[in-house]
Amino acid sequence: MHRLYRAATIWSAGAAPTSALLVSDGVITAVGSDALASSYDEIVDLGDVFVMPAFIDGHAHPLFAGREMLGPQVNNLQSVE
């Protein structure tokens, strides 16, 4: 299924803000004029909203925290004295 999403502002980080976004089978395939020129099955009007990619960082550094617990606790110190 190809859905064209319309919104007041769609920001894709790689191009100028636009108002059209094409999603095909769950994958973003086009933005802006490329999306409008594509064929689609449905138009979803999101109205007066701002759309942007989700910034998800799914990693952590638990070893660093464990290593810090072995030595003196210096994270909140304001001086070396």
mmCIF file of N, CA and C in Angstrom:
data_model
loop_
_atom_site.group_PDB
_atom_site.id
_atom_site.type_symbol
_atom_site.label_atom_id
_atom_site.label_comp_id
_atom_site.label_asym_id
_atom_site.label_seq_id
_atom_site.Cartn_x
_atom_site.Cartn_y
_atom_site.Cartn_z
ATOM 1 N N MET A 1 0.845 -1.181 0.000
ATOM 2 C CA MET A 1 0.000 0.000 0.000
ATOM 3 C C MET A 1 0.888 1.240 0.000
ATOM 4 N N HIS A 2 0.514 2.215 -0.799
ATOM 5 C CA HIS A 2 1.243 3.479 -0.914
ATOM 6 C C HIS A 2 0.371 4.588 -0.333
ATOM 7 N N ARG A 3 0.865 5.222 0.738
ATOM 8 C CA ARG A 3 0.105 6.305 1.386
ATOM 9 C C ARG A 3 0.864 7.614 1.256
ATOM 10 N N LEU A 4 0.147 8.631 0.847
ATOM 11 C CA LEU A 4 0.700 9.974 0.790
ATOM 12 C C LEU A 4 0.227 10.717 2.031
ATOM 13 N N TYR A 5 1.178 11.143 2.845
ATOM 14 C CA TYR A 5 0.859 11.913 4.049
ATOM 15 C C TYR A 5 1.064 13.382 3.741
ATOM 16 N N ARG A 6 0.066 14.194 4.121
ATOM 17 C CA ARG A 6 0.140 15.646 3.959
ATOM 18 C C ARG A 6 0.141 16.275 5.335
ATOM 19 N N ALA A 7 0.999 17.260 5.536
ATOM 20 C CA ALA A 7 1.078 17.974 6.811
ATOM 21 C C ALA A 7 1.544 19.393 6.535
ATOM 22 N N ALA A 8 1.382 20.263 7.523
ATOM 23 C CA ALA A 8 1.805 21.650 7.350
ATOM 24 C C ALA A 8 3.303 21.715 7.064
ATOM 25 N N THR A 9 4.098 20.978 7.837
ATOM 26 C CA THR A 9 5.547 20.942 7.648
ATOM 27 C C THR A 9 6.056 19.529 7.865
ATOM 28 N N ILE A 10 6.776 19.018 6.882
ATOM 29 C CA ILE A 10 7.443 17.724 7.012
ATOM 30 C C ILE A 10 8.930 17.983 6.840
ATOM 31 N N TRP A 11 9.691 17.644 7.869
ATOM 32 C CA TRP A 11 11.131 17.883 7.873
ATOM 33 C C TRP A 11 11.845 16.549 7.734
ATOM 34 N N SER A 12 12.692 16.426 6.715
ATOM 35 C CA SER A 12 13.367 15.150 6.488
ATOM 36 C C SER A 12 14.858 15.207 6.768
ATOM 37 N N ALA A 13 15.367 16.317 7.246
ATOM 38 C CA ALA A 13 16.770 16.516 7.611
ATOM 39 C C ALA A 13 17.701 16.544 6.404
ATOM 40 N N GLY A 14 17.283 16.029 5.281
ATOM 41 C CA GLY A 14 18.154 16.020 4.123
ATOM 42 C C GLY A 14 17.706 16.970 3.028
ATOM 43 N N ALA A 15 16.571 17.591 3.213
ATOM 44 C CA ALA A 15 16.020 18.468 2.183
ATOM 45 C C ALA A 15 15.275 19.618 2.855
ATOM 46 N N ALA A 16 14.863 20.565 2.046
ATOM 47 C CA ALA A 16 14.075 21.679 2.580
ATOM 48 C C ALA A 16 12.743 21.146 3.106
ATOM 49 N N PRO A 17 12.177 21.790 4.118
ATOM 50 C CA PRO A 17 10.866 21.350 4.629
ATOM 51 C C PRO A 17 9.843 21.301 3.496
ATOM 52 N N THR A 18 8.940 20.350 3.593
ATOM 53 C CA THR A 18 7.940 20.142 2.553
ATOM 54 C C THR A 18 6.599 19.845 3.205
ATOM 55 N N SER A 19 5.624 19.457 2.427
ATOM 56 C CA SER A 19 4.306 19.145 2.990
ATOM 57 C C SER A 19 3.790 17.782 2.540
ATOM 58 N N ALA A 20 4.657 16.981 1.895
ATOM 59 C CA ALA A 20 4.218 15.675 1.399
ATOM 60 C C ALA A 20 5.265 14.605 1.687
ATOM 61 N N LEU A 21 4.774 13.424 2.055
ATOM 62 C CA LEU A 21 5.637 12.295 2.398
ATOM 63 C C LEU A 21 4.963 11.021 1.899
ATOM 64 N N LEU A 22 5.674 10.220 1.128
ATOM 65 C CA LEU A 22 5.117 8.976 0.598
ATOM 66 C C LEU A 22 5.692 7.791 1.364
ATOM 67 N N VAL A 23 4.800 6.934 1.860
ATOM 68 C CA VAL A 23 5.196 5.717 2.569
ATOM 69 C C VAL A 23 4.652 4.527 1.789
ATOM 70 N N SER A 24 5.552 3.627 1.406
ATOM 71 C CA SER A 24 5.173 2.434 0.646
ATOM 72 C C SER A 24 5.524 1.194 1.451
ATOM 73 N N ASP A 25 4.515 0.437 1.819
ATOM 74 C CA ASP A 25 4.703 -0.784 2.610
ATOM 75 C C ASP A 25 5.532 -0.532 3.867
ATOM 76 N N GLY A 26 5.263 0.581 4.554
ATOM 77 C CA GLY A 26 5.912 0.895 5.817
ATOM 78 C C GLY A 26 7.266 1.561 5.706
ATOM 79 N N VAL A 27 7.706 1.879 4.500
ATOM 80 C CA VAL A 27 9.014 2.496 4.284
ATOM 81 C C VAL A 27 8.824 3.847 3.603
ATOM 82 N N ILE A 28 9.500 4.884 4.119
ATOM 83 C CA ILE A 28 9.449 6.196 3.469
ATOM 84 C C ILE A 28 10.177 6.083 2.137
ATOM 85 N N THR A 29 9.483 6.386 1.056
ATOM 86 C CA THR A 29 10.079 6.242 -0.273
ATOM 87 C C THR A 29 10.285 7.567 -0.997
ATOM 88 N N ALA A 30 9.605 8.625 -0.577
ATOM 89 C CA ALA A 30 9.769 9.912 -1.250
ATOM 90 C C ALA A 30 9.243 11.028 -0.360
ATOM 91 N N VAL A 31 9.807 12.219 -0.547
ATOM 92 C CA VAL A 31 9.316 13.414 0.143
ATOM 93 C C VAL A 31 9.177 14.536 -0.879
ATOM 94 N N GLY A 32 8.371 15.518 -0.542
ATOM 95 C CA GLY A 32 8.223 16.705 -1.370
ATOM 96 C C GLY A 32 7.605 16.444 -2.723
ATOM 97 N N SER A 33 8.156 17.101 -3.747
ATOM 98 C CA SER A 33 7.583 16.982 -5.092
ATOM 99 C C SER A 33 7.703 15.561 -5.634
ATOM 100 N N ASP A 34 8.736 14.814 -5.218
ATOM 101 C CA ASP A 34 8.849 13.413 -5.641
ATOM 102 C C ASP A 34 7.677 12.596 -5.108
ATOM 103 N N ALA A 35 7.267 12.870 -3.883
ATOM 104 C CA ALA A 35 6.127 12.155 -3.297
ATOM 105 C C ALA A 35 4.843 12.502 -4.032
ATOM 106 N N LEU A 36 4.670 13.778 -4.355
ATOM 107 C CA LEU A 36 3.453 14.209 -5.047
ATOM 108 C C LEU A 36 3.370 13.640 -6.458
ATOM 109 N N ALA A 37 4.519 13.424 -7.102
ATOM 110 C CA ALA A 37 4.536 12.912 -8.469
ATOM 111 C C ALA A 37 4.352 11.396 -8.522
ATOM 112 N N SER A 38 4.441 10.738 -7.381
ATOM 113 C CA SER A 38 4.317 9.277 -7.332
ATOM 114 C C SER A 38 2.855 8.855 -7.304
ATOM 115 N N SER A 39 2.625 7.583 -7.590
ATOM 116 C CA SER A 39 1.262 7.057 -7.467
ATOM 117 C C SER A 39 1.051 6.575 -6.038
ATOM 118 N N TYR A 40 -0.168 6.712 -5.548
ATOM 119 C CA TYR A 40 -0.478 6.316 -4.173
ATOM 120 C C TYR A 40 -1.919 5.851 -4.095
ATOM 121 N N ASP A 41 -2.183 5.036 -3.064
ATOM 122 C CA ASP A 41 -3.514 4.457 -2.882
ATOM 123 C C ASP A 41 -4.403 5.294 -1.974
ATOM 124 N N GLU A 42 -3.782 6.061 -1.098
ATOM 125 C CA GLU A 42 -4.551 6.774 -0.070
ATOM 126 C C GLU A 42 -3.825 8.058 0.304
ATOM 127 N N ILE A 43 -4.591 9.087 0.632
ATOM 128 C CA ILE A 43 -4.036 10.335 1.158
ATOM 129 C C ILE A 43 -4.443 10.447 2.615
ATOM 130 N N VAL A 44 -3.456 10.691 3.469
ATOM 131 C CA VAL A 44 -3.716 10.890 4.892
ATOM 132 C C VAL A 44 -3.387 12.341 5.203
ATOM 133 N N ASP A 45 -4.403 13.132 5.527
ATOM 134 C CA ASP A 45 -4.213 14.544 5.850
ATOM 135 C C ASP A 45 -3.997 14.675 7.348
ATOM 136 N N LEU A 46 -2.780 15.020 7.744
ATOM 137 C CA LEU A 46 -2.443 15.163 9.161
ATOM 138 C C LEU A 46 -2.772 16.551 9.698
ATOM 139 N N GLY A 47 -3.144 17.456 8.823
ATOM 140 C CA GLY A 47 -3.534 18.794 9.256
ATOM 141 C C GLY A 47 -2.348 19.701 9.526
ATOM 142 N N ASP A 48 -2.539 20.606 10.455
ATOM 143 C CA ASP A 48 -1.557 21.646 10.757
ATOM 144 C C ASP A 48 -0.551 21.140 11.793
ATOM 145 N N VAL A 49 0.268 20.167 11.397
ATOM 146 C CA VAL A 49 1.243 19.585 12.323
ATOM 147 C C VAL A 49 2.641 19.649 11.723
ATOM 148 N N PHE A 50 3.635 19.424 12.579
ATOM 149 C CA PHE A 50 5.042 19.348 12.192
ATOM 150 C C PHE A 50 5.461 17.892 12.307
ATOM 151 N N VAL A 51 5.970 17.318 11.223
ATOM 152 C CA VAL A 51 6.385 15.911 11.202
ATOM 153 C C VAL A 51 7.896 15.863 11.014
ATOM 154 N N MET A 52 8.560 15.029 11.828
ATOM 155 C CA MET A 52 10.009 14.863 11.697
ATOM 156 C C MET A 52 10.386 13.434 12.051
ATOM 157 N N PRO A 53 11.576 12.987 11.630
ATOM 158 C CA PRO A 53 11.989 11.630 11.975
ATOM 159 C C PRO A 53 12.147 11.483 13.481
ATOM 160 N N ALA A 54 11.919 10.290 13.966
ATOM 161 C CA ALA A 54 12.156 10.006 15.384
ATOM 162 C C ALA A 54 13.640 9.746 15.575
ATOM 163 N N PHE A 55 14.193 10.367 16.588
ATOM 164 C CA PHE A 55 15.596 10.153 16.896
ATOM 165 C C PHE A 55 15.672 9.134 18.020
ATOM 166 N N ILE A 56 15.945 7.904 17.669
ATOM 167 C CA ILE A 56 15.978 6.832 18.653
ATOM 168 C C ILE A 56 17.393 6.283 18.709
ATOM 169 N N ASP A 57 17.979 6.327 19.887
ATOM 170 C CA ASP A 57 19.322 5.806 20.089
ATOM 171 C C ASP A 57 19.211 4.662 21.073
ATOM 172 N N GLY A 58 19.234 3.464 20.576
ATOM 173 C CA GLY A 58 18.981 2.305 21.424
ATOM 174 C C GLY A 58 20.227 1.640 21.952
ATOM 175 N N HIS A 59 21.238 2.411 22.308
ATOM 176 C CA HIS A 59 22.422 1.773 22.870
ATOM 177 C C HIS A 59 22.769 2.394 24.218
ATOM 178 N N ALA A 60 23.580 1.694 24.993
ATOM 179 C CA ALA A 60 23.988 2.159 26.328
ATOM 180 C C ALA A 60 25.444 1.750 26.568
ATOM 181 N N HIS A 61 26.021 2.293 27.623
ATOM 182 C CA HIS A 61 27.405 1.983 27.990
ATOM 183 C C HIS A 61 27.470 1.512 29.436
ATOM 184 N N PRO A 62 26.873 0.369 29.758
ATOM 185 C CA PRO A 62 26.869 -0.083 31.155
ATOM 186 C C PRO A 62 28.262 -0.404 31.690
ATOM 187 N N LEU A 63 29.189 -0.780 30.840
ATOM 188 C CA LEU A 63 30.542 -1.084 31.322
ATOM 189 C C LEU A 63 31.231 0.153 31.875
ATOM 190 N N PHE A 64 30.980 1.316 31.263
ATOM 191 C CA PHE A 64 31.589 2.541 31.780
ATOM 192 C C PHE A 64 31.095 2.840 33.190
ATOM 193 N N ALA A 65 29.814 2.670 33.425
ATOM 194 C CA ALA A 65 29.254 2.924 34.760
ATOM 195 C C ALA A 65 29.839 1.946 35.767
ATOM 196 N N GLY A 66 29.944 0.686 35.404
ATOM 197 C CA GLY A 66 30.524 -0.306 36.308
ATOM 198 C C GLY A 66 31.981 -0.029 36.598
ATOM 199 N N ARG A 67 32.719 0.389 35.600
ATOM 200 C CA ARG A 67 34.143 0.697 35.797
ATOM 201 C C ARG A 67 34.314 1.897 36.721
ATOM 202 N N GLU A 68 33.454 2.900 36.604
ATOM 203 C CA GLU A 68 33.542 4.069 37.485
ATOM 204 C C GLU A 68 33.276 3.708 38.935
ATOM 205 N N MET A 69 32.432 2.719 39.176
ATOM 206 C CA MET A 69 32.113 2.321 40.551
ATOM 207 C C MET A 69 33.312 1.680 41.245
ATOM 208 N N LEU A 70 34.293 1.200 40.497
ATOM 209 C CA LEU A 70 35.472 0.562 41.087
ATOM 210 C C LEU A 70 36.456 1.569 41.663
ATOM 211 N N GLY A 71 36.461 2.788 41.169
ATOM 212 C CA GLY A 71 37.434 3.785 41.609
ATOM 213 C C GLY A 71 36.783 4.889 42.412
ATOM 214 N N PRO A 72 37.539 5.962 42.670
ATOM 215 C CA PRO A 72 36.978 7.102 43.412
ATOM 216 C C PRO A 72 35.871 7.774 42.603
ATOM 217 N N GLN A 73 34.842 8.245 43.294
ATOM 218 C CA GLN A 73 33.709 8.910 42.651
ATOM 219 C C GLN A 73 34.068 10.369 42.392
ATOM 220 N N VAL A 74 34.381 10.701 41.141
ATOM 221 C CA VAL A 74 34.854 12.044 40.803
ATOM 222 C C VAL A 74 33.927 12.792 39.835
ATOM 223 N N ASN A 75 32.827 12.213 39.460
ATOM 224 C CA ASN A 75 31.956 12.844 38.462
ATOM 225 C C ASN A 75 31.451 14.219 38.867
ATOM 226 N N ASN A 76 31.119 14.431 40.124
ATOM 227 C CA ASN A 76 30.520 15.699 40.547
ATOM 228 C C ASN A 76 31.510 16.658 41.191
ATOM 229 N N LEU A 77 32.793 16.358 41.150
ATOM 230 C CA LEU A 77 33.786 17.253 41.744
ATOM 231 C C LEU A 77 33.908 18.527 40.926
ATOM 232 N N GLN A 78 34.082 19.655 41.619
ATOM 233 C CA GLN A 78 34.211 20.947 40.958
ATOM 234 C C GLN A 78 35.657 21.401 40.840
ATOM 235 N N SER A 79 36.581 20.806 41.605
ATOM 236 C CA SER A 79 38.000 21.161 41.520
ATOM 237 C C SER A 79 38.838 19.937 41.877
ATOM 238 N N VAL A 80 40.139 20.026 41.666
ATOM 239 C CA VAL A 80 41.040 18.916 41.979
ATOM 240 C C VAL A 80 41.520 18.954 43.423
ATOM 241 N N GLU A 81 41.182 19.964 44.176
ATOM 242 C CA GLU A 81 41.625 20.088 45.576
ATOM 243 C C GLU A 81 40.657 19.468 46.539
#
